Short mmCIF file of C-alpha atoms (C1' of nucleotides) in Angstrom, two decimals:
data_model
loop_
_atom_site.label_atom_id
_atom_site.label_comp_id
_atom_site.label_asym_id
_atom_site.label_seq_id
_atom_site.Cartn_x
_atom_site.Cartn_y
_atom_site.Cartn_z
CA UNK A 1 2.11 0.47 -7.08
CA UNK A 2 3.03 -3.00 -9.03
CA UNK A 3 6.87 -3.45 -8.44
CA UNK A 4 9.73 -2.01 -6.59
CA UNK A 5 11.01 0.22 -9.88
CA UNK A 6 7.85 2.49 -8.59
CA UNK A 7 9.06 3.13 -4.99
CA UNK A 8 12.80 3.12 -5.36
CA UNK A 9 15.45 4.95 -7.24
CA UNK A 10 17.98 1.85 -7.38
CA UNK A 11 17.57 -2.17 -7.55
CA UNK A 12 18.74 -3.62 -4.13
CA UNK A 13 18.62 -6.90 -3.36
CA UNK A 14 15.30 -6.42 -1.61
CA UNK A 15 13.89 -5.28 -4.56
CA UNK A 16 14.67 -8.49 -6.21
CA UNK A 17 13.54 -11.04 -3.71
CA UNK A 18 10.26 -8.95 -3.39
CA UNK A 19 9.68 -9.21 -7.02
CA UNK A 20 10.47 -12.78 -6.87
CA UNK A 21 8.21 -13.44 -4.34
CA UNK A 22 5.52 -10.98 -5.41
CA UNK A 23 5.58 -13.13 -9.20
CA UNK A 24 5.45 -16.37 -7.36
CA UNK A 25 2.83 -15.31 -5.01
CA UNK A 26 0.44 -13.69 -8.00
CA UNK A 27 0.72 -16.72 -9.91
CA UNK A 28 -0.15 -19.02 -6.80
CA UNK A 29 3.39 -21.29 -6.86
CA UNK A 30 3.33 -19.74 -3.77
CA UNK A 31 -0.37 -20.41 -2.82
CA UNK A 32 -2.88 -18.63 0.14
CA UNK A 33 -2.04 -19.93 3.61
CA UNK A 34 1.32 -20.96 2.74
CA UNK A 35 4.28 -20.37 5.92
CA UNK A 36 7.32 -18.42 4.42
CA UNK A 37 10.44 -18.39 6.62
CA UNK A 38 12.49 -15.62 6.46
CA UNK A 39 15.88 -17.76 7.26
CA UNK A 40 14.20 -20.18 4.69
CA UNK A 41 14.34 -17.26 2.06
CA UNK A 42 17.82 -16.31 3.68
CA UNK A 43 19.35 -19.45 2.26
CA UNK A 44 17.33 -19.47 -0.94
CA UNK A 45 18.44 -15.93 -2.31
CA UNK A 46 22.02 -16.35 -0.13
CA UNK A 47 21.59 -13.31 1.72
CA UNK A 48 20.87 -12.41 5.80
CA UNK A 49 17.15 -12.83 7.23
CA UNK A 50 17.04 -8.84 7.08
CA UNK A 51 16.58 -7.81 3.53
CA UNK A 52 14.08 -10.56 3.24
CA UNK A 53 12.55 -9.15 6.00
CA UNK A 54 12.36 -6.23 4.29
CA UNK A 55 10.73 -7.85 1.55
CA UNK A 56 8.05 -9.39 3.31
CA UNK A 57 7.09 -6.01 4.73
CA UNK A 58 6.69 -4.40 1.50
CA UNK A 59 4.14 -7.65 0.38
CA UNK A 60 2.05 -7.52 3.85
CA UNK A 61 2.01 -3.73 2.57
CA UNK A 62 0.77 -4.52 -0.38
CA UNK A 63 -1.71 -7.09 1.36
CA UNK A 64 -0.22 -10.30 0.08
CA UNK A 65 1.22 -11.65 2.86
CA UNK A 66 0.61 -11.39 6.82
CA UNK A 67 2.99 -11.10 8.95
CA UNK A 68 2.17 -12.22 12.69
CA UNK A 69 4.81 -11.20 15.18
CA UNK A 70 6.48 -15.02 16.44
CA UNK A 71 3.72 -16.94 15.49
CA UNK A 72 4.76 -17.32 11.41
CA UNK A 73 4.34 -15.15 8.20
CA UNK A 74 1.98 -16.41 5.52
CA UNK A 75 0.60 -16.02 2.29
CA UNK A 76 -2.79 -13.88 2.45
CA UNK A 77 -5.89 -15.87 1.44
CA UNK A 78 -8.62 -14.71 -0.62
CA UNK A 79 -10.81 -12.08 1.05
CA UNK A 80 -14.54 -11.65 -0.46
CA UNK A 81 -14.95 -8.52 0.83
CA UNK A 82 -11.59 -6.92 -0.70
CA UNK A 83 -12.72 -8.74 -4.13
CA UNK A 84 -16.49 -7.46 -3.90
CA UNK A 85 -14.38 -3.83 -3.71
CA UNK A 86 -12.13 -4.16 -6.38
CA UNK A 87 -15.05 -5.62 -8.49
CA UNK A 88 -17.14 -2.68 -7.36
CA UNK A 89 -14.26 -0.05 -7.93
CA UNK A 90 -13.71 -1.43 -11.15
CA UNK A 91 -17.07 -1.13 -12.09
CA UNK A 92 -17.24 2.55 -11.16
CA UNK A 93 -14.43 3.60 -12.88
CA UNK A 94 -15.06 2.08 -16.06
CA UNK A 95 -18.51 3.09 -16.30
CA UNK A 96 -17.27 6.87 -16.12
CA UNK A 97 -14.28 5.85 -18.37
CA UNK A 98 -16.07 4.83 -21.11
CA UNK A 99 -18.88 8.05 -20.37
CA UNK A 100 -16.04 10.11 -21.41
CA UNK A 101 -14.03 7.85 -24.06
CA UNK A 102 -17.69 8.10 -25.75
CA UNK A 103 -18.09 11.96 -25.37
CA UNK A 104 -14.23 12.33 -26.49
CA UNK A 105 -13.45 9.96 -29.30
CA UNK A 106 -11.99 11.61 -32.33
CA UNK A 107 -10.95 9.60 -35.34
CA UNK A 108 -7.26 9.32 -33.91
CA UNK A 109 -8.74 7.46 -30.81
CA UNK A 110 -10.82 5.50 -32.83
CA UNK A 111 -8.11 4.35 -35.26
CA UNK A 112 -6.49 2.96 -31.62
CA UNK A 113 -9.50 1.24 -30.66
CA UNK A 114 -9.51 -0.55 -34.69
CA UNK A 115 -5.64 -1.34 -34.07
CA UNK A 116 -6.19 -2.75 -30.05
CA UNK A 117 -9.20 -4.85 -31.35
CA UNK A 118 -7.25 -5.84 -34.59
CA UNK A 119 -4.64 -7.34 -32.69
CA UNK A 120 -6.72 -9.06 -30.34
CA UNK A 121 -8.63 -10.67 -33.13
CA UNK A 122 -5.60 -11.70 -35.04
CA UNK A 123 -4.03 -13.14 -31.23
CA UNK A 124 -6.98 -15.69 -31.30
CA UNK A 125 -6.44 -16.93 -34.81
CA UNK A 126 -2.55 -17.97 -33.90
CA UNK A 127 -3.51 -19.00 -30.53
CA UNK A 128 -1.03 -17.16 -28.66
CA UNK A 129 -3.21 -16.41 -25.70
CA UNK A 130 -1.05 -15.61 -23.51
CA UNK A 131 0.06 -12.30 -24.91
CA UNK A 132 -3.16 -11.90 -24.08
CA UNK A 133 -3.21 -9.90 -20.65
CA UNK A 134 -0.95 -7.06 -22.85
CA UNK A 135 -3.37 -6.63 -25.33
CA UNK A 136 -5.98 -6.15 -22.75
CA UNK A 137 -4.16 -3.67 -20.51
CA UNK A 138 -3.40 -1.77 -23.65
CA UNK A 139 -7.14 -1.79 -25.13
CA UNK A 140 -8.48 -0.37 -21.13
CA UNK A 141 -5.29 2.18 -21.29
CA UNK A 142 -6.15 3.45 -24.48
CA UNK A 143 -9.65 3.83 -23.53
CA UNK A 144 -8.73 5.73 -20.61
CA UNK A 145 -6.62 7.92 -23.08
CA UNK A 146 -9.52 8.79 -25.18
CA UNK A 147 -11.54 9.71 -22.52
CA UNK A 148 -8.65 12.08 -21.55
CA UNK A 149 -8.52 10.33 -17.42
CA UNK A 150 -5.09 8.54 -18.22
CA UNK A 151 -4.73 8.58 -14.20
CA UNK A 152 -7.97 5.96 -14.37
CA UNK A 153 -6.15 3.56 -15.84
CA UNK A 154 -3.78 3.40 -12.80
CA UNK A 155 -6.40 2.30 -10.89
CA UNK A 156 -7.91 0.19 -13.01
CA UNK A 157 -4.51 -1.86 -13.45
CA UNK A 158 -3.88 -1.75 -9.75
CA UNK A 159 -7.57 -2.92 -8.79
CA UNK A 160 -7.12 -5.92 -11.78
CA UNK A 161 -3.96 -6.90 -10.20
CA UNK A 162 -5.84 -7.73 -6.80
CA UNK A 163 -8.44 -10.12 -8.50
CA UNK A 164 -5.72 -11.43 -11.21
CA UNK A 165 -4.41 -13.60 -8.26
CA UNK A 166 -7.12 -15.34 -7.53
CA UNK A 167 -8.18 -15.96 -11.49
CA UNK A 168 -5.58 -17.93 -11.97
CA UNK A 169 -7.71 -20.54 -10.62
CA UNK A 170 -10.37 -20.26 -12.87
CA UNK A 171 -10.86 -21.37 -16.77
CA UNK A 172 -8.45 -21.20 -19.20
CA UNK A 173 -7.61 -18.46 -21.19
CA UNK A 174 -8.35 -20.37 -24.23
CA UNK A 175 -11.85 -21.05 -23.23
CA UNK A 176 -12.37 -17.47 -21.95
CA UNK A 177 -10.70 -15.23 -24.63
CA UNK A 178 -13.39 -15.40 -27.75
CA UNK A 179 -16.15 -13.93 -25.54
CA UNK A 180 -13.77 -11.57 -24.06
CA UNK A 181 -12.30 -10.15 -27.65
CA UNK A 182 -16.26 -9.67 -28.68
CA UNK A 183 -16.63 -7.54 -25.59
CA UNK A 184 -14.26 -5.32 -26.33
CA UNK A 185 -15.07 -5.37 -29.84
CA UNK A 186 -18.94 -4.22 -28.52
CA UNK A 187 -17.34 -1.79 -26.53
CA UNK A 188 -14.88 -0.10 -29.24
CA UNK A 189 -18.28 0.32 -31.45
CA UNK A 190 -20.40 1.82 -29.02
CA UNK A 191 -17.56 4.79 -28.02
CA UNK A 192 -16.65 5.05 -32.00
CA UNK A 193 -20.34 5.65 -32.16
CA UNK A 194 -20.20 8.14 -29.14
CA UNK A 195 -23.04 5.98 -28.00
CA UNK A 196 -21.69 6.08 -23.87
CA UNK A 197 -24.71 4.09 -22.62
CA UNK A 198 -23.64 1.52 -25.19
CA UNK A 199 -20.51 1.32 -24.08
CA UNK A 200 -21.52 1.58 -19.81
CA UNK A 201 -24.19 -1.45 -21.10
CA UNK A 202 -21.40 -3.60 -23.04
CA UNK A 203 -18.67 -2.62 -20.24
CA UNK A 204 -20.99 -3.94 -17.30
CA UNK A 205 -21.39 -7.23 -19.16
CA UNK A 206 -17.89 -7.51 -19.66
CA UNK A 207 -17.36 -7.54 -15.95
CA UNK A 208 -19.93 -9.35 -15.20
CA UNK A 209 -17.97 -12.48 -16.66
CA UNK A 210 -15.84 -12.09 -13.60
CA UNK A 211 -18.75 -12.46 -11.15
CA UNK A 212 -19.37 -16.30 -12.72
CA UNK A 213 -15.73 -16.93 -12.45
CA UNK A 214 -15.24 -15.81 -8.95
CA UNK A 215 -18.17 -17.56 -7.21
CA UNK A 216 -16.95 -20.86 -9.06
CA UNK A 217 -13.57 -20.16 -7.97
CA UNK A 218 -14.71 -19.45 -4.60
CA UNK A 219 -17.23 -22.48 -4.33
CA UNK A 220 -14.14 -25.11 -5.31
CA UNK A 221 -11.42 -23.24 -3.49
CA UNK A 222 -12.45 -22.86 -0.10
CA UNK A 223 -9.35 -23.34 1.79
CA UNK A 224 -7.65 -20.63 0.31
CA UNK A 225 -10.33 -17.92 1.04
CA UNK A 226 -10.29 -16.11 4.37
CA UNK A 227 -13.07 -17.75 7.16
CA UNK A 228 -15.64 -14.96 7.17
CA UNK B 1 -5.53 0.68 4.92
CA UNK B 2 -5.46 3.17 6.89
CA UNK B 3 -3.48 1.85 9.83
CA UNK B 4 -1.26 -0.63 11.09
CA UNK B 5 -3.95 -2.65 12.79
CA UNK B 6 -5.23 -3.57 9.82
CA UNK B 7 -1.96 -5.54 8.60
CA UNK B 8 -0.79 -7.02 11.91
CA UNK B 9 -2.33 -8.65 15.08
CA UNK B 10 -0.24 -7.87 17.95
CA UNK B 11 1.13 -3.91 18.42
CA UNK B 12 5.27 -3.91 18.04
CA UNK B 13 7.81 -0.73 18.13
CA UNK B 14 7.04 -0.34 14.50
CA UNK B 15 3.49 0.17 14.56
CA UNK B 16 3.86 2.40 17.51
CA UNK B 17 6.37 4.62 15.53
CA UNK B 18 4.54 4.24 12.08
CA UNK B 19 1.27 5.98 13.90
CA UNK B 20 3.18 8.48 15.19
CA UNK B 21 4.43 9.73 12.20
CA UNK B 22 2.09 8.77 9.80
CA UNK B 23 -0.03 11.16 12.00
CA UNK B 24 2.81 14.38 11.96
CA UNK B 25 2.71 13.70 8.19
CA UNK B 26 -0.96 13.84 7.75
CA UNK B 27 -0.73 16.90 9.81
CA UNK B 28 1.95 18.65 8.11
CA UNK B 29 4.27 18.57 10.98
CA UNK B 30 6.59 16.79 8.62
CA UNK B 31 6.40 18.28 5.63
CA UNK B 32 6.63 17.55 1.97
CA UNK B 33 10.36 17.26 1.37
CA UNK B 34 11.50 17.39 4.94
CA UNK B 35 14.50 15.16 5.12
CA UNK B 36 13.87 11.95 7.69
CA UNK B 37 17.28 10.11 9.10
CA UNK B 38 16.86 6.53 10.58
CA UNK B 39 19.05 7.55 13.22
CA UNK B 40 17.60 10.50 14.11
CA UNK B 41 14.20 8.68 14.18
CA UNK B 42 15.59 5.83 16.76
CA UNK B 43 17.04 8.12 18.36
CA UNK B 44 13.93 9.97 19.20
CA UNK B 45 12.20 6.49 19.80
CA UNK B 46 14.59 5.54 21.64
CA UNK B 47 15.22 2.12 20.13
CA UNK B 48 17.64 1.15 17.47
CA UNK B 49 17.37 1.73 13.79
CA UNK B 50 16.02 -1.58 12.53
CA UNK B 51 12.03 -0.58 14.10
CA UNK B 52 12.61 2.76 12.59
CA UNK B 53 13.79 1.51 9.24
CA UNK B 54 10.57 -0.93 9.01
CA UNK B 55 8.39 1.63 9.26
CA UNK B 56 9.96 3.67 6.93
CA UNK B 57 9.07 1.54 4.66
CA UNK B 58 5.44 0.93 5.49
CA UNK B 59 4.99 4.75 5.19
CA UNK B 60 7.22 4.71 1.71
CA UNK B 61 4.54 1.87 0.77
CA UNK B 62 1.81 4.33 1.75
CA UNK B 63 3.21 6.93 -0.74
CA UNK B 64 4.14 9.41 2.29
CA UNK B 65 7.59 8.75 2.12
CA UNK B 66 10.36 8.46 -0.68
CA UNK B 67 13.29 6.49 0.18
CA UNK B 68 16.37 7.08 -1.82
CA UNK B 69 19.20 4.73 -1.03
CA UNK B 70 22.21 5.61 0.42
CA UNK B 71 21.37 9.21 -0.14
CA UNK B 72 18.03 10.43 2.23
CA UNK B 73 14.56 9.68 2.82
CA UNK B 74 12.30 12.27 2.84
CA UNK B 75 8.45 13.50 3.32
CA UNK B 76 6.78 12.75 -0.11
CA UNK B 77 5.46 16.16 -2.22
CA UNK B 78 1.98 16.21 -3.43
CA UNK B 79 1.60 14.53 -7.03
CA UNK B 80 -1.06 16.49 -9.27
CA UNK B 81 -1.93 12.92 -10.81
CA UNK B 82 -2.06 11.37 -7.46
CA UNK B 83 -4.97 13.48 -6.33
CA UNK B 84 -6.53 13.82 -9.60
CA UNK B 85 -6.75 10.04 -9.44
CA UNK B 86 -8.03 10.32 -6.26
CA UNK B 87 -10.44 12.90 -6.92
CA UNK B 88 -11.87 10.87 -9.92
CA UNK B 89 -11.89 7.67 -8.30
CA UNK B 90 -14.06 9.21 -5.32
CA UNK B 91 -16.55 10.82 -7.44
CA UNK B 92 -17.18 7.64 -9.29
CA UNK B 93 -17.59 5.66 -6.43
CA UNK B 94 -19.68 7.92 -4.36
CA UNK B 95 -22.02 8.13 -7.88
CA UNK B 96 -22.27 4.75 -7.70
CA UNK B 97 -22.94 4.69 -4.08
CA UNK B 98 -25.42 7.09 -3.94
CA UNK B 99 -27.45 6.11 -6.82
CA UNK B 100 -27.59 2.61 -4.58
CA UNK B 101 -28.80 4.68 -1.61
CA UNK B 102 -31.92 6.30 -3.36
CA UNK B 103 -32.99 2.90 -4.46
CA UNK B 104 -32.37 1.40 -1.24
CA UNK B 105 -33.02 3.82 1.33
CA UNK B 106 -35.92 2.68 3.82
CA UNK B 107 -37.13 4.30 7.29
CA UNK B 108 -34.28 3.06 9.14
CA UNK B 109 -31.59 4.43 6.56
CA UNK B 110 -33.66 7.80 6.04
CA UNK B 111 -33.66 7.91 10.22
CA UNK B 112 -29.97 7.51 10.48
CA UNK B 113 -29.30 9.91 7.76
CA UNK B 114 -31.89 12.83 9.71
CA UNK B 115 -29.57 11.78 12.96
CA UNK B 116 -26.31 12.39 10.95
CA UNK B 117 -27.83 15.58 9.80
CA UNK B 118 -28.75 16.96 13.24
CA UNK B 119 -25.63 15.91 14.92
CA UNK B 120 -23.28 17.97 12.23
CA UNK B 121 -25.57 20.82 12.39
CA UNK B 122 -25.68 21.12 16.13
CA UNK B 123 -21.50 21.07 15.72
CA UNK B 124 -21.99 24.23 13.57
CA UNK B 125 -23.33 25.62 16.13
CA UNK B 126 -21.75 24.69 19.29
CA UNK B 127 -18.81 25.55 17.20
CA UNK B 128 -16.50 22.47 17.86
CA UNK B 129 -15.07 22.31 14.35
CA UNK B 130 -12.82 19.81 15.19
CA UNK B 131 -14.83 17.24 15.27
CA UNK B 132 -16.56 17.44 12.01
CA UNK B 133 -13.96 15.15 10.33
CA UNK B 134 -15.24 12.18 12.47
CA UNK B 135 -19.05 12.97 11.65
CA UNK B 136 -18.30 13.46 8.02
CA UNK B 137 -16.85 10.18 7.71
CA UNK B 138 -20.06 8.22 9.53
CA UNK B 139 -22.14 9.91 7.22
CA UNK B 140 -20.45 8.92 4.36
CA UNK B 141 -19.98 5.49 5.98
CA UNK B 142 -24.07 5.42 6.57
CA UNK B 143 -24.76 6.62 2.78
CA UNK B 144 -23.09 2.95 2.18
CA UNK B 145 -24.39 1.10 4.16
CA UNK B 146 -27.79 2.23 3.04
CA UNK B 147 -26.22 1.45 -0.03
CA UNK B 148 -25.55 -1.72 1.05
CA UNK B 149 -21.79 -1.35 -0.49
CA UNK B 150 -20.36 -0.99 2.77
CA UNK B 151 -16.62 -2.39 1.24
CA UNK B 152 -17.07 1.30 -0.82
CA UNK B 153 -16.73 3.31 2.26
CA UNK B 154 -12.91 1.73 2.32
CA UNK B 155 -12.06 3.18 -1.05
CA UNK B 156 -13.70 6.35 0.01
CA UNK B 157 -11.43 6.76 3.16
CA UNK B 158 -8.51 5.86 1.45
CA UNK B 159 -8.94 8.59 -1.11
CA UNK B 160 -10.22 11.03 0.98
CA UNK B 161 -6.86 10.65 3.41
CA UNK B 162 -4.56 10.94 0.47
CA UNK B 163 -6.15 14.42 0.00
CA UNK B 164 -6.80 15.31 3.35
CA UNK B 165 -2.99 16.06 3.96
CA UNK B 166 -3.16 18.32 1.19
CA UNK B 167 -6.29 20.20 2.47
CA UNK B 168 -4.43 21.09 5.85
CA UNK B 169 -2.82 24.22 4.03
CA UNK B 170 -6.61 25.28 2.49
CA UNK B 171 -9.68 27.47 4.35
CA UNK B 172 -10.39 26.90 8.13
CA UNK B 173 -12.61 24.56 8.83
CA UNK B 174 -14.71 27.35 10.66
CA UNK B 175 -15.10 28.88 7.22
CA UNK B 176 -15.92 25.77 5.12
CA UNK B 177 -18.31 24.01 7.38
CA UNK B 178 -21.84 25.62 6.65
CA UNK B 179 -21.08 24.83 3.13
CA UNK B 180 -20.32 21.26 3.49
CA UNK B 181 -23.79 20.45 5.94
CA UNK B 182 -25.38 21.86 3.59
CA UNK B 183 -24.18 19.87 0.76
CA UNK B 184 -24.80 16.92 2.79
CA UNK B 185 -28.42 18.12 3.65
CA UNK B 186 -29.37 18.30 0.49
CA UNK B 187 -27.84 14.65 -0.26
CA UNK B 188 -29.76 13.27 2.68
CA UNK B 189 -32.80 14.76 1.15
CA UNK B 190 -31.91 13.25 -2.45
CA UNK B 191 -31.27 10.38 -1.20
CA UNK B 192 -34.76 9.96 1.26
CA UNK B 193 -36.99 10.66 -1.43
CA UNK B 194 -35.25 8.27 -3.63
CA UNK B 195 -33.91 10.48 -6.14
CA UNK B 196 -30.54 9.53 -7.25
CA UNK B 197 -29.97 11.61 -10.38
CA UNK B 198 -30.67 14.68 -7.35
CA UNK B 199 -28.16 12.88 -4.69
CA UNK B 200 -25.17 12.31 -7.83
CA UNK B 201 -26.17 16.23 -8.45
CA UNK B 202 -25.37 16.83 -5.15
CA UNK B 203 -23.05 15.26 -4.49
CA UNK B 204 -20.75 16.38 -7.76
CA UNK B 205 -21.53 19.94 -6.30
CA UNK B 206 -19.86 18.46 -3.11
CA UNK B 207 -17.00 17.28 -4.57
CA UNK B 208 -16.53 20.28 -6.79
CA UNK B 209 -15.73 22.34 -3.89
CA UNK B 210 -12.35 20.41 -2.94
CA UNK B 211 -11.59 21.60 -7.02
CA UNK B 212 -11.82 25.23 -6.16
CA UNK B 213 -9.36 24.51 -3.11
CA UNK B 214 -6.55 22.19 -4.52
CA UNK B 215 -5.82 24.98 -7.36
CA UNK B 216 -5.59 27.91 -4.69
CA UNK B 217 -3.33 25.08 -2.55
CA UNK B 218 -1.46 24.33 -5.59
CA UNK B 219 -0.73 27.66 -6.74
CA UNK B 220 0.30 29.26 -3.32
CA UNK B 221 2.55 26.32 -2.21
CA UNK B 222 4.43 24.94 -5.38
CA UNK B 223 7.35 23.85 -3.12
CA UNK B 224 4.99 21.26 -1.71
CA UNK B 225 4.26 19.66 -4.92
CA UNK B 226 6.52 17.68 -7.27
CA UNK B 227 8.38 19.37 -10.52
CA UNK B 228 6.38 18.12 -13.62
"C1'" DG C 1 -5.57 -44.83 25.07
"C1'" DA C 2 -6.35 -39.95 25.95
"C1'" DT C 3 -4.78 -35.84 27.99
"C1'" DT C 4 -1.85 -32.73 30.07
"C1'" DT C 5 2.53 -30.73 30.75
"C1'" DC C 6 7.08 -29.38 29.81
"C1'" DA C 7 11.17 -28.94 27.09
"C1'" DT C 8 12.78 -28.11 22.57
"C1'" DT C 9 12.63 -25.72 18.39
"C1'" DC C 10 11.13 -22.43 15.40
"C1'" DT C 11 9.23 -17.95 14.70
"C1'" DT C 12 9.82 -12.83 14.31
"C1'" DG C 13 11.42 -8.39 16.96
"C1'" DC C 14 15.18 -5.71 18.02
"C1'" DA C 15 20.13 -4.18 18.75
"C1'" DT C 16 24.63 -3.64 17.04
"C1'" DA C 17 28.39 -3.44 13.77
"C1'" DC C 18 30.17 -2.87 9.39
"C1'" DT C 19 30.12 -1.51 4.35
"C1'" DA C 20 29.50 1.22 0.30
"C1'" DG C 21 28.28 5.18 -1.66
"C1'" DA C 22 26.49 10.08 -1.76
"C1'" DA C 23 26.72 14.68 0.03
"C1'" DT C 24 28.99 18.17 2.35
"C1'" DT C 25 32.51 20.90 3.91
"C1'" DG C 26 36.81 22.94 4.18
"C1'" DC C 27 41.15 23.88 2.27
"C1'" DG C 28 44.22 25.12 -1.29
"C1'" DA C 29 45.19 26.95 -5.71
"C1'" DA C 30 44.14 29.90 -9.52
"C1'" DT D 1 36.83 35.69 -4.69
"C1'" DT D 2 35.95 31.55 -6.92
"C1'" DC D 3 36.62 27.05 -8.35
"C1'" DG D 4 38.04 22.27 -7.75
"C1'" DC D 5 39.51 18.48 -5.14
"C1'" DA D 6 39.90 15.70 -1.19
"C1'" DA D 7 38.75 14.33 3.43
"C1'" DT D 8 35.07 13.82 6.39
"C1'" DT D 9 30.50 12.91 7.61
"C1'" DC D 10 26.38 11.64 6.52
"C1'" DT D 11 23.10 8.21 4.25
"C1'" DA D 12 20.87 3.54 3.77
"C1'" DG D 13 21.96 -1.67 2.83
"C1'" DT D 14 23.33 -5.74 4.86
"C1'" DA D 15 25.08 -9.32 8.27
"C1'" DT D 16 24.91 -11.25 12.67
"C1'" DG D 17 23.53 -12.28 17.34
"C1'" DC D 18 20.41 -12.44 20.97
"C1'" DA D 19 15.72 -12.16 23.17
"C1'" DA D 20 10.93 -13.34 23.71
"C1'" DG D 21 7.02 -15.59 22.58
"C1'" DA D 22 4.43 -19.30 20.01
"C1'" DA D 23 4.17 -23.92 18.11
"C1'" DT D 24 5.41 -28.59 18.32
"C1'" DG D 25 6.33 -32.99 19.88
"C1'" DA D 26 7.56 -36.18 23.36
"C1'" DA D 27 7.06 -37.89 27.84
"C1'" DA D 28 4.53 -38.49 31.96
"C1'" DT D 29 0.24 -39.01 34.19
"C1'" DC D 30 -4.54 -40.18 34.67
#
DNA sequence: GATTTCATTCTTGCATACTAGAATTGCGAA
DNA sequence: TTCGCAATTCTAGTATGCAAGAATGAAATC
């Protein structure tokens, strides 16, 4: 569900202005509330208003834009209630992720989880933190792996991709990645250790970290949350 | 998700023809790998191709269609991994939601749940089987509200509608009802005396049954279902 | 000065025409 | 009869123009 490549069998020019525009919208240069023009985005990628249109169909599919009919199209603020779900999805996936990672970890998935949590370390001694988000969708995919629900992490990466958006506006990764490596790290034991209530306990905390971020984010970014 | 309303404000030519056969592919009317022509389609609308093509793509967005440039556009098979996601992603959130229920259930919850009860078994016996889907998605909606998750009940329906389609080539509904009120009886009970390891127990048994279906779908209608 | 009204401008919705490329079909040759 | 090639017909992608409704700003009125 991320880009175009998933939908289509061949690039088109829509394809490219929606990734454009999806990259620019996920990392707020285009921020919540913002008017988009489709003859404005005509000129820019120096085609006709209709495969932008196009384009800005398959984003107000994929609830990042709304579209309303002669009045303007704009970028989708912040909803609570679609974070709350994600966070909430999220939660209930992982828990019975790491159930099963715990119940099904051999020494090959365990020599993964060393690797993942090898690399991660090593990434915060050179400070290159933002390869970051890679290692971390590798550590959660490999976890799903080991628990033998590869589909999970699917979800996982299309529920993270919803609250990404809006955690761009919180702390940076610098100040954030040391606690988030020891997760992991907590979680890796506990599943080596088959220990799943460990794991559920170390996940949950993990997550919880978001629940901080969000209501700060939320608390200094009002304008670009929906009025509830 | 389920709808157009959700995405726009005011009802266009698109929505109207994005119901329509959103609907015919739910109900198999279309069906997997049926070949769709814009022309055709506006045509049959009576309006031009642009409305048709837009909503095209909302249902290619939806994962009901597959559009393949220049060449056709056709009714999307069933993916194995799409409804084992599903299937996993529903039993972890209803686990979640209905250990939430047995902690929070109070009189009013417990009264809506006996009401829920009494309306789907009176259907059993007036035999109007038709209506069942309607009163099996309030109950499910009341379990989370009792909850107080309410947002789950979103993920539940959009899971439940990517495998509905699917279950439209399985058992009557005359012949699977009894069954299901039951399983739902027993959850209401779980759930009213506050026992949520009984209400999961349930409520796995619940799901389980959908397991025994999708095989016998699967294996009696492999042209439905994509090559793997 | 505040408010209302109206014209202008900007928005998206829809229709039409054309293009490029894939699939199909029919004909001719082996 | 079968195979291959070419013409035709289908597909969706894109450009353009017009229509209808909403927003905006200026002018007129109170």
């Amino acid at each position: 569900m991320a880009d175009a490549a998933d939908i289509r069998e061949e690039r088109t020019s829509v394809d490219d202005i929606f990734d454009t525009l999806r990259a620019e919208i996920m990392a707020l240069e285009l921020r919540p509330g913002d008017k988009l023009s489709e003859s404005d985005m005509a000129a820019r990628f120096g085609v006709s208003r209709q495969p932008v249109r196009d384009a800005f169909n398959r984003l107000a599919n994929q609830d990042l834009l709304v579209i309303r009919p002669k009045r303007a199209t704009e970028v989708k603020r912040f909803s609570m209630r679609e974070i709350e779900k994600s966070r909430f999805v999220r939660a209930a996936v992982e828990e019975k992720v790491l159930r099963l990672a715990a119940e099904n970890c051999d020494l090959v998935g365990a020599a993964r989880l060393d690797m993942s949590i090898a690399e991660q370390e090593q990434l915060l001694e050179t400070a290159s933190f933002d390869s970051f988000g890679a290692l971390d969708l590798i550590f959660h995919k490999t976890l799903s792996q080991i628990a033998k629900t590869e589909f999970a992490f699917d979800v996982i990466l299309t529920e993270k991709t919803k609250i990404d958006r809006l955690c761009v506006l919180g702390l940076s990764k610098e100040q954030r990645l040391p606690d988030l490596v020891e997760d992991h790290r907590r979680i890796a034991d506990a599943v080596k250790q088959h220990d799943g209530e460990a794991a559920v306990q170390a996940g949950m905390v993990h997550l919880g970290r978001l629940d901080e971020t969000i209501a700060r984010i939320e608390a200094q970014n009002a304008n670009y949350f929906e009025i509830r």
